[in-house]
Amino acid sequence: MPSSPVPSLPDATLTTERVLHAMPQQVFAAFEQPGQLAQWWGPQGFTNTFEQFEFTPGGRWVFVMHGPNGANYPNESLFREIVPAVRIVIEHVVAPWFTLTVGLAPHGDGHTRLTWAQAFESAELAAKVRSVVGPANEQNLDRLAALLQAPPQQALR
């Protein structure tokens, strides 16, 4: 396991961007509030059980993703950097090791440009997982966008 965040190597980083119809503070809250995060984190059909969620720099996030096929995927991450409504850096400390940097920037009136950069240990690993991780990340962001557009009473369910 790496002892420090994965270095940012261009060929080892899978990146996507999305304009969301919400203010950066609202998008940040969808990460900060575990009840919201559990609703949208992961590809379509996945659910989450959070065991530990310490949303502070150095804090641990331990959870299990439950796949639609019944498989369980244990995860553990550390929050490396948190700048409210601007940036969140998460180091995934179990295989596959990666650092996810989420950037949030105002974009027009009431919108946010989200950048999602997932840096793996090597270009080879990034190439190996690209066909699965790329579409999974897009589904993840689809779920986030849907949560942000839901009426408040639905977003809390």
Tab-separated table of N, CA and C in Angstrom:
chain	number	residue	atom	x	y	z
A	1	MET	N	0.852	-1.180	0.000
A	1	MET	CA	0.000	0.000	0.000
A	1	MET	C	0.886	1.227	0.000
A	2	PRO	N	0.606	2.244	-0.841
A	2	PRO	CA	1.398	3.455	-0.853
A	2	PRO	C	1.297	4.157	0.498
A	3	SER	N	2.405	4.772	0.917
A	3	SER	CA	2.393	5.482	2.190
A	3	SER	C	2.026	6.942	2.022
A	4	SER	N	1.928	7.399	0.796
A	4	SER	CA	1.518	8.773	0.541
A	4	SER	C	0.629	8.770	-0.689
A	5	PRO	N	-0.079	9.889	-0.928
A	5	PRO	CA	-0.985	9.908	-2.081
A	5	PRO	C	-0.278	9.533	-3.372
A	6	VAL	N	-1.027	8.912	-4.266
A	6	VAL	CA	-0.508	8.499	-5.566
A	6	VAL	C	-0.097	9.750	-6.337
A	7	PRO	N	1.114	9.757	-6.943
A	7	PRO	CA	1.526	10.933	-7.708
A	7	PRO	C	0.635	11.133	-8.925
A	8	SER	N	0.526	12.365	-9.361
A	8	SER	CA	-0.304	12.666	-10.522
A	8	SER	C	0.529	12.509	-11.793
A	9	LEU	N	0.314	11.414	-12.498
A	9	LEU	CA	0.981	11.140	-13.764
A	9	LEU	C	-0.073	11.215	-14.860
A	10	PRO	N	0.139	12.042	-15.885
A	10	PRO	CA	-0.905	12.231	-16.904
A	10	PRO	C	-1.460	10.939	-17.484
A	11	ASP	N	-0.613	9.981	-17.831
A	11	ASP	CA	-1.090	8.736	-18.430
A	11	ASP	C	-1.728	7.797	-17.423
A	12	ALA	N	-1.562	8.094	-16.134
A	12	ALA	CA	-2.121	7.243	-15.084
A	12	ALA	C	-3.406	7.827	-14.513
A	13	THR	N	-3.869	8.936	-15.081
A	13	THR	CA	-5.030	9.644	-14.541
A	13	THR	C	-6.209	9.574	-15.499
A	14	LEU	N	-7.350	9.124	-14.970
A	14	LEU	CA	-8.602	9.107	-15.728
A	14	LEU	C	-9.402	10.321	-15.279
A	15	THR	N	-9.790	11.166	-16.228
A	15	THR	CA	-10.425	12.437	-15.899
A	15	THR	C	-11.740	12.582	-16.646
A	16	THR	N	-12.706	13.163	-15.953
A	16	THR	CA	-13.968	13.529	-16.587
A	16	THR	C	-14.410	14.861	-15.998
A	17	GLU	N	-15.234	15.569	-16.742
A	17	GLU	CA	-15.815	16.826	-16.273
A	17	GLU	C	-17.313	16.773	-16.481
A	18	ARG	N	-17.995	17.530	-15.660
A	18	ARG	CA	-19.455	17.578	-15.755
A	18	ARG	C	-19.905	18.946	-15.255
A	19	VAL	N	-20.864	19.566	-15.950
A	19	VAL	CA	-21.519	20.772	-15.443
A	19	VAL	C	-22.793	20.319	-14.758
A	20	LEU	N	-22.904	20.665	-13.492
A	20	LEU	CA	-24.055	20.268	-12.683
A	20	LEU	C	-24.946	21.478	-12.428
A	21	HIS	N	-26.243	21.243	-12.387
A	21	HIS	CA	-27.214	22.308	-12.163
A	21	HIS	C	-27.423	22.516	-10.671
A	22	ALA	N	-26.347	22.966	-10.013
A	22	ALA	CA	-26.370	23.248	-8.576
A	22	ALA	C	-25.161	24.128	-8.272
A	23	MET	N	-25.249	24.864	-7.188
A	23	MET	CA	-24.140	25.705	-6.745
A	23	MET	C	-23.032	24.827	-6.158
A	24	PRO	N	-21.769	25.290	-6.202
A	24	PRO	CA	-20.676	24.498	-5.621
A	24	PRO	C	-20.943	24.073	-4.170
A	25	GLN	N	-21.581	24.913	-3.379
A	25	GLN	CA	-21.884	24.565	-1.986
A	25	GLN	C	-22.833	23.370	-1.907
A	26	GLN	N	-23.792	23.296	-2.829
A	26	GLN	CA	-24.733	22.168	-2.847
A	26	GLN	C	-24.028	20.883	-3.263
A	27	VAL	N	-23.138	20.972	-4.242
A	27	VAL	CA	-22.399	19.793	-4.681
A	27	VAL	C	-21.482	19.325	-3.550
A	28	PHE	N	-20.819	20.271	-2.893
A	28	PHE	CA	-19.942	19.935	-1.770
A	28	PHE	C	-20.737	19.229	-0.673
A	29	ALA	N	-21.935	19.699	-0.387
A	29	ALA	CA	-22.772	19.085	0.651
A	29	ALA	C	-23.112	17.636	0.310
A	30	ALA	N	-23.223	17.325	-0.986
A	30	ALA	CA	-23.519	15.943	-1.396
A	30	ALA	C	-22.350	15.009	-1.093
A	31	PHE	N	-21.157	15.552	-0.926
A	31	PHE	CA	-19.988	14.783	-0.483
A	31	PHE	C	-19.882	14.792	1.043
A	32	GLU	N	-20.136	15.930	1.623
A	32	GLU	CA	-19.929	16.159	3.057
A	32	GLU	C	-20.931	15.432	3.936
A	33	GLN	N	-22.149	15.288	3.466
A	33	GLN	CA	-23.220	14.685	4.259
A	33	GLN	C	-23.328	13.197	3.900
A	34	PRO	N	-22.978	12.321	4.844
A	34	PRO	CA	-22.932	10.892	4.519
A	34	PRO	C	-24.265	10.334	4.029
A	35	GLY	N	-25.379	10.860	4.517
A	35	GLY	CA	-26.677	10.383	4.055
A	35	GLY	C	-26.893	10.651	2.576
A	36	GLN	N	-26.399	11.789	2.099
A	36	GLN	CA	-26.495	12.090	0.668
A	36	GLN	C	-25.465	11.290	-0.123
A	37	LEU	N	-24.231	11.253	0.363
A	37	LEU	CA	-23.158	10.560	-0.343
A	37	LEU	C	-23.500	9.087	-0.568
A	38	ALA	N	-24.065	8.453	0.446
A	38	ALA	CA	-24.409	7.025	0.334
A	38	ALA	C	-25.450	6.782	-0.760
A	39	GLN	N	-26.268	7.797	-1.068
A	39	GLN	CA	-27.312	7.632	-2.082
A	39	GLN	C	-26.779	7.614	-3.502
A	40	TRP	N	-25.661	8.302	-3.753
A	40	TRP	CA	-25.216	8.419	-5.141
A	40	TRP	C	-23.842	7.820	-5.416
A	41	TRP	N	-23.078	7.466	-4.393
A	41	TRP	CA	-21.720	6.987	-4.622
A	41	TRP	C	-21.735	5.610	-5.276
A	42	GLY	N	-21.036	5.478	-6.377
A	42	GLY	CA	-20.916	4.204	-7.067
A	42	GLY	C	-21.739	4.158	-8.339
A	43	PRO	N	-21.475	3.160	-9.161
A	43	PRO	CA	-22.208	3.006	-10.418
A	43	PRO	C	-23.684	2.687	-10.183
A	44	GLN	N	-24.443	2.757	-11.251
A	44	GLN	CA	-25.875	2.453	-11.216
A	44	GLN	C	-26.113	1.078	-10.607
A	45	GLY	N	-27.083	0.997	-9.696
A	45	GLY	CA	-27.448	-0.273	-9.094
A	45	GLY	C	-26.703	-0.611	-7.820
A	46	PHE	N	-25.675	0.152	-7.486
A	46	PHE	CA	-24.905	-0.101	-6.267
A	46	PHE	C	-25.518	0.638	-5.087
A	47	THR	N	-25.371	0.061	-3.906
A	47	THR	CA	-25.745	0.713	-2.657
A	47	THR	C	-24.517	0.693	-1.746
A	48	ASN	N	-24.593	1.427	-0.647
A	48	ASN	CA	-23.450	1.571	0.246
A	48	ASN	C	-23.851	1.404	1.693
A	49	THR	N	-22.966	0.826	2.477
A	49	THR	CA	-23.075	0.803	3.929
A	49	THR	C	-21.815	1.453	4.471
A	50	PHE	N	-21.981	2.599	5.118
A	50	PHE	CA	-20.837	3.317	5.678
A	50	PHE	C	-20.578	2.815	7.086
A	51	GLU	N	-19.342	2.420	7.354
A	51	GLU	CA	-18.939	1.969	8.679
A	51	GLU	C	-18.260	3.091	9.455
A	52	GLN	N	-17.509	3.952	8.752
A	52	GLN	CA	-16.827	5.081	9.369
A	52	GLN	C	-16.764	6.194	8.338
A	53	PHE	N	-17.073	7.418	8.757
A	53	PHE	CA	-17.064	8.551	7.840
A	53	PHE	C	-16.620	9.783	8.613
A	54	GLU	N	-15.348	10.127	8.466
A	54	GLU	CA	-14.765	11.285	9.146
A	54	GLU	C	-14.363	12.296	8.078
A	55	PHE	N	-15.274	13.207	7.770
A	55	PHE	CA	-15.050	14.162	6.681
A	55	PHE	C	-14.215	15.336	7.180
A	56	THR	N	-12.954	15.054	7.439
A	56	THR	CA	-11.959	16.049	7.839
A	56	THR	C	-10.636	15.628	7.197
A	57	PRO	N	-9.711	16.559	6.975
A	57	PRO	CA	-8.412	16.156	6.434
A	57	PRO	C	-7.759	15.103	7.344
A	58	GLY	N	-7.359	13.991	6.744
A	58	GLY	CA	-6.792	12.874	7.493
A	58	GLY	C	-7.833	11.890	7.986
A	59	GLY	N	-9.119	12.231	7.828
A	59	GLY	CA	-10.202	11.372	8.298
A	59	GLY	C	-10.364	10.125	7.448
A	60	ARG	N	-10.887	9.082	8.079
A	60	ARG	CA	-11.089	7.802	7.403
A	60	ARG	C	-12.521	7.673	6.894
A	61	TRP	N	-12.637	6.972	5.775
A	61	TRP	CA	-13.936	6.634	5.198
A	61	TRP	C	-13.878	5.148	4.883
A	62	VAL	N	-14.597	4.360	5.679
A	62	VAL	CA	-14.630	2.916	5.520
A	62	VAL	C	-16.063	2.535	5.171
A	63	PHE	N	-16.229	1.797	4.072
A	63	PHE	CA	-17.582	1.444	3.639
A	63	PHE	C	-17.554	0.208	2.769
A	64	VAL	N	-18.727	-0.344	2.568
A	64	VAL	CA	-18.895	-1.483	1.673
A	64	VAL	C	-19.861	-1.065	0.575
A	65	MET	N	-19.433	-1.268	-0.671
A	65	MET	CA	-20.330	-1.073	-1.807
A	65	MET	C	-20.958	-2.426	-2.093
A	66	HIS	N	-22.277	-2.423	-2.256
A	66	HIS	CA	-23.019	-3.647	-2.542
A	66	HIS	C	-23.444	-3.605	-4.006
A	67	GLY	N	-22.932	-4.548	-4.791
A	67	GLY	CA	-23.245	-4.585	-6.212
A	67	GLY	C	-24.629	-5.146	-6.470
A	68	PRO	N	-25.198	-4.814	-7.621
A	68	PRO	CA	-26.520	-5.328	-7.967
A	68	PRO	C	-26.545	-6.853	-8.102
A	69	ASN	N	-25.368	-7.468	-8.241
A	69	ASN	CA	-25.266	-8.926	-8.351
A	69	ASN	C	-25.120	-9.594	-6.984
A	70	GLY	N	-25.191	-8.795	-5.895
A	70	GLY	CA	-25.069	-9.330	-4.543
A	70	GLY	C	-23.653	-9.339	-3.999
A	71	ALA	N	-22.665	-9.007	-4.824
A	71	ALA	CA	-21.274	-8.981	-4.366
A	71	ALA	C	-21.032	-7.752	-3.483
A	72	ASN	N	-20.138	-7.907	-2.508
A	72	ASN	CA	-19.751	-6.814	-1.622
A	72	ASN	C	-18.320	-6.403	-1.930
A	73	TYR	N	-18.083	-5.093	-1.938
A	73	TYR	CA	-16.781	-4.547	-2.260
A	73	TYR	C	-16.322	-3.637	-1.127
A	74	PRO	N	-15.472	-4.156	-0.221
A	74	PRO	CA	-14.980	-3.324	0.887
A	74	PRO	C	-14.077	-2.210	0.357
A	75	ASN	N	-14.205	-1.019	0.936
A	75	ASN	CA	-13.419	0.145	0.537
A	75	ASN	C	-12.898	0.850	1.776
A	76	GLU	N	-11.732	1.439	1.650
A	76	GLU	CA	-11.203	2.307	2.695
A	76	GLU	C	-10.448	3.440	2.026
A	77	SER	N	-10.728	4.644	2.479
A	77	SER	CA	-10.093	5.830	1.921
A	77	SER	C	-9.735	6.783	3.054
A	78	LEU	N	-8.843	7.724	2.735
A	78	LEU	CA	-8.502	8.812	3.636
A	78	LEU	C	-8.797	10.119	2.920
A	79	PHE	N	-9.384	11.064	3.633
A	79	PHE	CA	-9.586	12.391	3.069
A	79	PHE	C	-8.272	13.148	3.237
A	80	ARG	N	-7.612	13.454	2.126
A	80	ARG	CA	-6.308	14.120	2.165
A	80	ARG	C	-6.433	15.640	2.199
A	81	GLU	N	-7.428	16.168	1.498
A	81	GLU	CA	-7.608	17.623	1.452
A	81	GLU	C	-9.089	17.916	1.284
A	82	ILE	N	-9.555	18.900	2.032
A	82	ILE	CA	-10.946	19.345	1.909
A	82	ILE	C	-10.943	20.861	1.944
A	83	VAL	N	-11.360	21.459	0.844
A	83	VAL	CA	-11.534	22.905	0.758
A	83	VAL	C	-12.999	23.114	0.417
A	84	PRO	N	-13.814	23.551	1.392
A	84	PRO	CA	-15.260	23.637	1.163
A	84	PRO	C	-15.628	24.327	-0.145
A	85	ALA	N	-16.484	23.651	-0.897
A	85	ALA	CA	-17.032	24.134	-2.163
A	85	ALA	C	-15.980	24.369	-3.244
A	86	VAL	N	-14.754	23.826	-3.056
A	86	VAL	CA	-13.679	24.018	-4.030
A	86	VAL	C	-13.011	22.699	-4.427
A	87	ARG	N	-12.566	21.891	-3.433
A	87	ARG	CA	-11.795	20.697	-3.765
A	87	ARG	C	-11.888	19.667	-2.640
A	88	ILE	N	-11.917	18.399	-3.056
A	88	ILE	CA	-11.869	17.261	-2.137
A	88	ILE	C	-10.860	16.278	-2.732
A	89	VAL	N	-9.897	15.853	-1.917
A	89	VAL	CA	-8.907	14.875	-2.364
A	89	VAL	C	-9.051	13.646	-1.472
A	90	ILE	N	-9.297	12.516	-2.116
A	90	ILE	CA	-9.542	11.250	-1.420
A	90	ILE	C	-8.493	10.240	-1.877
A	91	GLU	N	-7.791	9.643	-0.918
A	91	GLU	CA	-6.833	8.582	-1.235
A	91	GLU	C	-7.473	7.238	-0.909
A	92	HIS	N	-7.651	6.408	-1.914
A	92	HIS	CA	-8.193	5.057	-1.744
A	92	HIS	C	-7.022	4.173	-1.347
A	93	VAL	N	-7.045	3.640	-0.110
A	93	VAL	CA	-5.859	2.992	0.456
A	93	VAL	C	-5.907	1.465	0.429
A	94	VAL	N	-6.852	0.900	-0.328
A	94	VAL	CA	-6.877	-0.539	-0.590
A	94	VAL	C	-6.890	-0.711	-2.110
A	95	ALA	N	-6.532	-1.879	-2.560
A	95	ALA	CA	-6.457	-2.119	-4.008
A	95	ALA	C	-7.819	-1.914	-4.668
A	96	PRO	N	-7.867	-1.272	-5.807
A	96	PRO	CA	-6.759	-0.622	-6.486
A	96	PRO	C	-6.465	0.746	-5.859
A	97	TRP	N	-5.206	1.028	-5.598
A	97	TRP	CA	-4.829	2.288	-4.977
A	97	TRP	C	-4.941	3.414	-5.992
A	98	PHE	N	-5.538	4.522	-5.542
A	98	PHE	CA	-5.640	5.714	-6.385
A	98	PHE	C	-5.910	6.921	-5.510
A	99	THR	N	-5.714	8.088	-6.094
A	99	THR	CA	-6.097	9.342	-5.460
A	99	THR	C	-7.120	10.000	-6.368
A	100	LEU	N	-8.260	10.347	-5.790
A	100	LEU	CA	-9.324	11.031	-6.520
A	100	LEU	C	-9.332	12.490	-6.093
A	101	THR	N	-9.199	13.374	-7.072
A	101	THR	CA	-9.292	14.805	-6.811
A	101	THR	C	-10.557	15.318	-7.485
A	102	VAL	N	-11.454	15.861	-6.672
A	102	VAL	CA	-12.703	16.432	-7.171
A	102	VAL	C	-12.587	17.945	-7.042
A	103	GLY	N	-12.687	18.624	-8.183
A	103	GLY	CA	-12.659	20.085	-8.184
A	103	GLY	C	-14.042	20.632	-8.470
A	104	LEU	N	-14.387	21.698	-7.763
A	104	LEU	CA	-15.693	22.350	-7.941
A	104	LEU	C	-15.449	23.829	-8.241
A	105	ALA	N	-16.064	24.331	-9.309
A	105	ALA	CA	-15.908	25.738	-9.666
A	105	ALA	C	-17.245	26.276	-10.153
A	106	PRO	N	-17.588	27.515	-9.759
A	106	PRO	CA	-18.817	28.112	-10.283
A	106	PRO	C	-18.765	28.147	-11.809
A	107	HIS	N	-19.912	27.921	-12.417
A	107	HIS	CA	-19.987	27.907	-13.886
A	107	HIS	C	-21.320	28.517	-14.284
A	108	GLY	N	-21.276	29.767	-14.650
A	108	GLY	CA	-22.517	30.446	-15.017
A	108	GLY	C	-23.396	30.651	-13.795
A	109	ASP	N	-24.650	30.924	-14.039
A	109	ASP	CA	-25.592	31.230	-12.967
A	109	ASP	C	-26.167	29.955	-12.362
A	110	GLY	N	-25.749	29.629	-11.146
A	110	GLY	CA	-26.320	28.487	-10.439
A	110	GLY	C	-25.809	27.131	-10.865
A	111	HIS	N	-24.661	27.074	-11.530
A	111	HIS	CA	-24.103	25.811	-11.993
A	111	HIS	C	-22.696	25.616	-11.432
A	112	THR	N	-22.244	24.377	-11.497
A	112	THR	CA	-20.897	24.027	-11.041
A	112	THR	C	-20.221	23.173	-12.092
A	113	ARG	N	-18.967	23.507	-12.382
A	113	ARG	CA	-18.144	22.627	-13.220
A	113	ARG	C	-17.382	21.725	-12.264
A	114	LEU	N	-17.676	20.423	-12.349
A	114	LEU	CA	-17.012	19.424	-11.520
A	114	LEU	C	-15.950	18.742	-12.365
A	115	THR	N	-14.734	18.658	-11.841
A	115	THR	CA	-13.681	17.866	-12.483
A	115	THR	C	-13.381	16.689	-11.560
A	116	TRP	N	-13.218	15.534	-12.143
A	116	TRP	CA	-13.048	14.273	-11.424
A	116	TRP	C	-11.793	13.629	-11.999
A	117	ALA	N	-10.694	13.696	-11.257
A	117	ALA	CA	-9.417	13.158	-11.733
A	117	ALA	C	-8.977	12.026	-10.816
A	118	GLN	N	-8.938	10.824	-11.359
A	118	GLN	CA	-8.615	9.625	-10.602
A	118	GLN	C	-7.224	9.163	-11.036
A	119	ALA	N	-6.226	9.397	-10.170
A	119	ALA	CA	-4.833	9.090	-10.482
A	119	ALA	C	-4.456	7.733	-9.895
A	120	PHE	N	-4.101	6.806	-10.773
A	120	PHE	CA	-3.684	5.465	-10.371
A	120	PHE	C	-2.169	5.411	-10.234
A	121	GLU	N	-1.675	4.296	-9.710
A	121	GLU	CA	-0.234	4.117	-9.468
A	121	GLU	C	0.605	4.145	-10.731
A	122	SER	N	0.022	3.708	-11.837
A	122	SER	CA	0.789	3.616	-13.075
A	122	SER	C	-0.130	3.771	-14.278
A	123	ALA	N	0.493	4.104	-15.403
A	123	ALA	CA	-0.258	4.190	-16.652
A	123	ALA	C	-0.811	2.827	-17.031
A	124	GLU	N	-0.064	1.763	-16.718
A	124	GLU	CA	-0.510	0.412	-17.046
A	124	GLU	C	-1.794	0.057	-16.297
A	125	LEU	N	-1.834	0.390	-15.007
A	125	LEU	CA	-3.041	0.106	-14.224
A	125	LEU	C	-4.216	0.937	-14.737
A	126	ALA	N	-3.973	2.211	-15.021
A	126	ALA	CA	-5.045	3.070	-15.547
A	126	ALA	C	-5.596	2.502	-16.850
A	127	ALA	N	-4.704	2.036	-17.731
A	127	ALA	CA	-5.152	1.454	-19.001
A	127	ALA	C	-5.960	0.183	-18.769
A	128	LYS	N	-5.539	-0.609	-17.786
A	128	LYS	CA	-6.216	-1.874	-17.497
A	128	LYS	C	-7.640	-1.658	-16.976
A	129	VAL	N	-7.846	-0.612	-16.153
A	129	VAL	CA	-9.162	-0.398	-15.535
A	129	VAL	C	-10.035	0.620	-16.285
A	130	ARG	N	-9.460	1.294	-17.287
A	130	ARG	CA	-10.181	2.369	-17.989
A	130	ARG	C	-11.557	1.937	-18.503
A	131	SER	N	-11.664	0.758	-19.086
A	131	SER	CA	-12.934	0.337	-19.700
A	131	SER	C	-14.027	0.106	-18.654
A	132	VAL	N	-13.657	-0.152	-17.418
A	132	VAL	CA	-14.645	-0.325	-16.343
A	132	VAL	C	-14.823	0.980	-15.564
A	133	VAL	N	-13.714	1.603	-15.191
A	133	VAL	CA	-13.757	2.789	-14.329
A	133	VAL	C	-14.355	3.994	-15.052
A	134	GLY	N	-14.026	4.180	-16.323
A	134	GLY	CA	-14.562	5.327	-17.068
A	134	GLY	C	-16.091	5.353	-17.056
A	135	PRO	N	-16.753	4.293	-17.536
A	135	PRO	CA	-18.216	4.268	-17.499
A	135	PRO	C	-18.782	4.297	-16.068
A	136	ALA	N	-18.104	3.651	-15.118
A	136	ALA	CA	-18.576	3.659	-13.731
A	136	ALA	C	-18.551	5.073	-13.165
A	137	ASN	N	-17.497	5.825	-13.474
A	137	ASN	CA	-17.428	7.211	-13.001
A	137	ASN	C	-18.543	8.057	-13.610
A	138	GLU	N	-18.829	7.837	-14.880
A	138	GLU	CA	-19.930	8.583	-15.520
A	138	GLU	C	-21.267	8.253	-14.855
A	139	GLN	N	-21.495	6.969	-14.541
A	139	GLN	CA	-22.731	6.583	-13.846
A	139	GLN	C	-22.785	7.210	-12.456
A	140	ASN	N	-21.653	7.249	-11.792
A	140	ASN	CA	-21.556	7.881	-10.480
A	140	ASN	C	-22.003	9.344	-10.571
A	141	LEU	N	-21.486	10.054	-11.563
A	141	LEU	CA	-21.839	11.464	-11.724
A	141	LEU	C	-23.284	11.634	-12.191
A	142	ASP	N	-23.812	10.677	-12.963
A	142	ASP	CA	-25.240	10.709	-13.315
A	142	ASP	C	-26.089	10.646	-12.049
A	143	ARG	N	-25.702	9.778	-11.138
A	143	ARG	CA	-26.445	9.622	-9.876
A	143	ARG	C	-26.339	10.884	-9.024
A	144	LEU	N	-25.161	11.505	-9.006
A	144	LEU	CA	-24.996	12.768	-8.276
A	144	LEU	C	-25.888	13.842	-8.877
A	145	ALA	N	-25.885	13.972	-10.204
A	145	ALA	CA	-26.718	14.972	-10.873
A	145	ALA	C	-28.194	14.755	-10.555
A	146	ALA	N	-28.641	13.498	-10.548
A	146	ALA	CA	-30.044	13.191	-10.239
A	146	ALA	C	-30.375	13.567	-8.800
A	147	LEU	N	-29.475	13.288	-7.882
A	147	LEU	CA	-29.706	13.654	-6.483
A	147	LEU	C	-29.826	15.170	-6.334
A	148	LEU	N	-28.963	15.906	-7.020
A	148	LEU	CA	-28.980	17.367	-6.918
A	148	LEU	C	-30.242	17.968	-7.520
A	149	GLN	N	-30.857	17.270	-8.474
A	149	GLN	CA	-32.078	17.773	-9.109
A	149	GLN	C	-33.356	17.333	-8.413
A	150	ALA	N	-33.229	16.360	-7.491
A	150	ALA	CA	-34.416	15.849	-6.794
A	150	ALA	C	-34.946	16.897	-5.833
A	151	PRO	N	-36.279	16.953	-5.659
A	151	PRO	CA	-36.831	17.843	-4.631
A	151	PRO	C	-36.219	17.480	-3.278
A	152	PRO	N	-36.045	18.445	-2.368
A	152	PRO	CA	-35.380	18.192	-1.082
A	152	PRO	C	-35.922	16.991	-0.309
A	153	GLN	N	-37.232	16.788	-0.279
A	153	GLN	CA	-37.776	15.670	0.486
A	153	GLN	C	-37.358	14.333	-0.109
A	154	GLN	N	-37.164	14.252	-1.436
A	154	GLN	CA	-36.711	13.011	-2.063
A	154	GLN	C	-35.221	12.800	-1.830
A	155	ALA	N	-34.446	13.890	-1.810
A	155	ALA	CA	-33.006	13.773	-1.638
A	155	ALA	C	-32.647	13.245	-0.256
A	156	LEU	N	-33.548	13.346	0.705
A	156	LEU	CA	-33.252	12.909	2.057
A	156	LEU	C	-33.626	11.449	2.299
A	157	ARG	N	-34.294	10.826	1.375
A	157	ARG	CA	-34.697	9.425	1.552
A	157	ARG	C	-33.528	8.491	1.423
